[in-house]
C-alpha atoms as one frame of an Amber mdcrd trajectory, in Angstrom:
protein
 -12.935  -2.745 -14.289 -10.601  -2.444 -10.999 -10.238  -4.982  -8.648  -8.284
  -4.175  -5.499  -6.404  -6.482  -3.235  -5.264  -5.509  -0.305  -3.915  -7.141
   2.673  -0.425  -7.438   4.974   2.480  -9.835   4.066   2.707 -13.143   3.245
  -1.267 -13.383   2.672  -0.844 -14.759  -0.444  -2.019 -11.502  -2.143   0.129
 -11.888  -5.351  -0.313 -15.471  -6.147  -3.942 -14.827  -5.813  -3.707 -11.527
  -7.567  -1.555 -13.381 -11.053  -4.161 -16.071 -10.906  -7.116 -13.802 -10.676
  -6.031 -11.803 -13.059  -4.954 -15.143 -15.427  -8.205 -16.431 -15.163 -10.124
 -13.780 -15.928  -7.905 -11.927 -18.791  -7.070  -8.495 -16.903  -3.568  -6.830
 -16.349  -2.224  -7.672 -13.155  -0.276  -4.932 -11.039   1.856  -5.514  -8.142
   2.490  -2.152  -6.486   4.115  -3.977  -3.322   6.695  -5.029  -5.763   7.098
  -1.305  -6.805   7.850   0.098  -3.494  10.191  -2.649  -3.245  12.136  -1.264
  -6.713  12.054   2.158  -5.156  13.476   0.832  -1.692  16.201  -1.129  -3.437
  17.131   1.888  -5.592  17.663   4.151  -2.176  19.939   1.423  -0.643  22.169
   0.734  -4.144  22.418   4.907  -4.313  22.781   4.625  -0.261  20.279   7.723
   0.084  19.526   8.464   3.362  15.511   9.060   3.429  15.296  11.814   5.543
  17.584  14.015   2.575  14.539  14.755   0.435  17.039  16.723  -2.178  19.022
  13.648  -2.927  15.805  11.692  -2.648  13.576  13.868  -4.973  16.395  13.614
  -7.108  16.817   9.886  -7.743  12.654   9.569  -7.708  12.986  12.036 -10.855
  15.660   9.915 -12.785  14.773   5.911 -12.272  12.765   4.403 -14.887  10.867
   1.297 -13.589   9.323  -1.538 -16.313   7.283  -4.350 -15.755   7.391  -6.883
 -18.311   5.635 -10.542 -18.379   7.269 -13.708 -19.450   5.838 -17.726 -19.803
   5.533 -17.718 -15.932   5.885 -14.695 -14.165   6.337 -10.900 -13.742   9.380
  -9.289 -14.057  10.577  -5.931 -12.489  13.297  -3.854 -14.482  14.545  -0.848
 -12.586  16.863   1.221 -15.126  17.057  -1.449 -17.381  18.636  -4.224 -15.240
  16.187  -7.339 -14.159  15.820  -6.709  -9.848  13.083  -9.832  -9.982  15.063
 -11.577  -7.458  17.054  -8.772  -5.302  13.736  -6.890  -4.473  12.137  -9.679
  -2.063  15.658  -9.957   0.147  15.834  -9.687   3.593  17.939  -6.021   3.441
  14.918  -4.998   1.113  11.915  -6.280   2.882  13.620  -4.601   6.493  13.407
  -1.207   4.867  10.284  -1.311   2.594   7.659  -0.161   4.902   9.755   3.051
   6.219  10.305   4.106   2.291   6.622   3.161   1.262   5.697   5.440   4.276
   7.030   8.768   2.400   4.594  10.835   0.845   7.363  11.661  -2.167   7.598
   8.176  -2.766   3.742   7.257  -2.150   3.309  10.529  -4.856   5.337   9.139
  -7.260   4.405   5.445  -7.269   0.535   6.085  -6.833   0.924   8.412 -10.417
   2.256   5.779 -12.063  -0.333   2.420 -10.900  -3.165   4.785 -11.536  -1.496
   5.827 -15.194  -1.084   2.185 -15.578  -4.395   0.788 -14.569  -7.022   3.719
 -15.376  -7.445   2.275 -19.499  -7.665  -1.738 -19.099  -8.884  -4.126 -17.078
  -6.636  -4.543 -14.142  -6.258  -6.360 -10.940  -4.230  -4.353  -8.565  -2.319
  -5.842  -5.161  -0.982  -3.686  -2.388  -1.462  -2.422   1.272  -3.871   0.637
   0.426  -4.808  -0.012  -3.339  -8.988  -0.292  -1.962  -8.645   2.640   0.262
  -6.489   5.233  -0.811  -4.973   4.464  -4.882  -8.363   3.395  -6.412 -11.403
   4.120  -3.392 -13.768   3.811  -6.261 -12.903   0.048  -7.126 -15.037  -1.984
  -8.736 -14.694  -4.892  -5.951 -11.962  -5.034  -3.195 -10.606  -7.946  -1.470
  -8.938  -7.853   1.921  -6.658 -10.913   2.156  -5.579 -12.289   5.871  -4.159
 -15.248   7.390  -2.872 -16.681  10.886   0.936 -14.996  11.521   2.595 -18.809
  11.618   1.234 -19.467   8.635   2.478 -16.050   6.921   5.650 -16.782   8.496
   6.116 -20.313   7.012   5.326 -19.184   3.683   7.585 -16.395   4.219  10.439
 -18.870   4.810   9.180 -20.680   1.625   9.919 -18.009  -0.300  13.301 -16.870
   1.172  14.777 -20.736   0.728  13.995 -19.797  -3.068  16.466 -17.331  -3.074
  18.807 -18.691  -0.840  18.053 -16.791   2.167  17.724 -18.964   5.529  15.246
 -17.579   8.424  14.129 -19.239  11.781   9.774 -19.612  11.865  10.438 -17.427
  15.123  12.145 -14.539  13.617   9.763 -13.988  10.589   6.923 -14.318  13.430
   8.586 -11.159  14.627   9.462  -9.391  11.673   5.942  -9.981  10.142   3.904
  -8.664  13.240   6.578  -5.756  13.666   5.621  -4.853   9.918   2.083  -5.363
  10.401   1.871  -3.052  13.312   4.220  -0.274  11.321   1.826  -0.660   8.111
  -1.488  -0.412  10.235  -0.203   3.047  12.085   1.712   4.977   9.445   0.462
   8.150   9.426   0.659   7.847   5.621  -1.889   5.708   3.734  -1.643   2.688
   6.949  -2.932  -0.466   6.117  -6.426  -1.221   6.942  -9.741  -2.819   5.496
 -11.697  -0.688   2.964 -15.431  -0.446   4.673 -16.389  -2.041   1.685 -13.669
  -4.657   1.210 -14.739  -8.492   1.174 -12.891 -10.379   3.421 -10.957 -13.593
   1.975  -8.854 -15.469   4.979  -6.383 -17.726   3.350  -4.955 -19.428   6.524
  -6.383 -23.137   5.254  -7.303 -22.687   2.324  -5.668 -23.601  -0.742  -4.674
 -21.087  -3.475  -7.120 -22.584  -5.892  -9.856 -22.102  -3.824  -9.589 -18.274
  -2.536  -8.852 -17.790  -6.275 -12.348 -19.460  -7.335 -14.104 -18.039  -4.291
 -12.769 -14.078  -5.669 -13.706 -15.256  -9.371 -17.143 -15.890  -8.584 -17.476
 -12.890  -6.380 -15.984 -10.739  -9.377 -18.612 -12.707 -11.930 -21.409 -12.181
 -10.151 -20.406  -8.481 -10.008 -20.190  -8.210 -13.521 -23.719 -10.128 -14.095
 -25.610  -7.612 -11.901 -23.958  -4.558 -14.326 -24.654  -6.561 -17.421 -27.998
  -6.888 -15.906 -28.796  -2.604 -15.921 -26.717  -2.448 -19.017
């Protein structure tokens, strides 16, 4: 089974995605997080996107590994732990132009659908219900209120001791959310047949039980014709 989360920033997609995925015993794949490795890997090499030589090149080399500990995913991007450098500011201001390119989109899409297509797997990203696995099982479409996205944004930033005004991640978030919605390339938008989950007051706990029992009723009515 595929479950497919989608949503913009800051929606609270991949804490709902890990405990989703916790409760109910599947893999759990971040491809935000991904694009995020690749983006990080074009500034360290200082590629300039638009030299799809040089680019083409370094997508053919990098080897990317996810690996779980007690508490949490962690990314490996030829062999050294990037965890904490992929959600800085310098990466999250040039994510959505390198998520945008089809070589990269190519690439990374190969690998979540190598990764997920044998096993159980709950899968977060911007077009995971719409363009990497259409045929889902059961898609979510997570939203929530920009000031809210923003403050949680902040949250996360202070964690890595990053410091950012409620005003300017306003901006940055809506200026991402309006680049992600009309990419030409796989934009962000609800799957038709997506289930809307807004997280804006709600706690974590309870869009997590609300997408269990969706998922469990799901898997009742197939056990049912089975």
């Amino acid at each position: 089974m595929i479950i497919a989360i989608d949503g913009p920033a800051a929606t609270g997609k991949s804490t709902s995605a890990k405990l989703l995925s916790k409760k109910l015993g599947f893999t759990y794949l971040d491809t935000g997080a991904m694009y995020r490795c690749v983006t990080l890997l074009i500034l360290k090499n200082n590629v300039e996107i638009k030299n799809h030589n040089h680019l083409d090149s370094l997508l053919m080399q990098f080897q990317l590994d996810i690996k779980k500990n007690k508490k949490d995913y962690l990314f490996f991007l030829d062999g050294e732990d990037v965890s904490t450098d992929i959600r800085s500011t310098e990466v999250t201001n040039n994510v959505s132009a390198v998520s945008a390119l089809p070589v990269v989109r190519k690439k990374l899409v190969s690998i979540q659908r190598k990764i997920a297509e044998n096993q159980d797997s709950v899968v977060e990203g911007r077009d995971i219900g719409t363009v990497v696995f259409p045929n889902a099982d059961i898609k979510f479409f997570i939203v929530a209120d920009t000031i809210v996205r923003a403050k949680r944004r902040q949250l996360d930033l202070k964690k890595i001791g990053e410091e950012k005004t409620i005003d300017s991640l306003v901006k940055e978030i809506s200026d991402r959310d309006n680049y992600d919605s009309r990419r030409k390339i796989s934009p962000l938008f609800k799957a038709i047949d997506a289930i809307e989950v807004n997280t804006t007051n709600t706690t974590i706990d309870e869009q997590v039980d609300f997408m269990v029992n969706k998922v469990k009723l799901l898997i009742k009515e197939k056990n049912k014709y089975e």
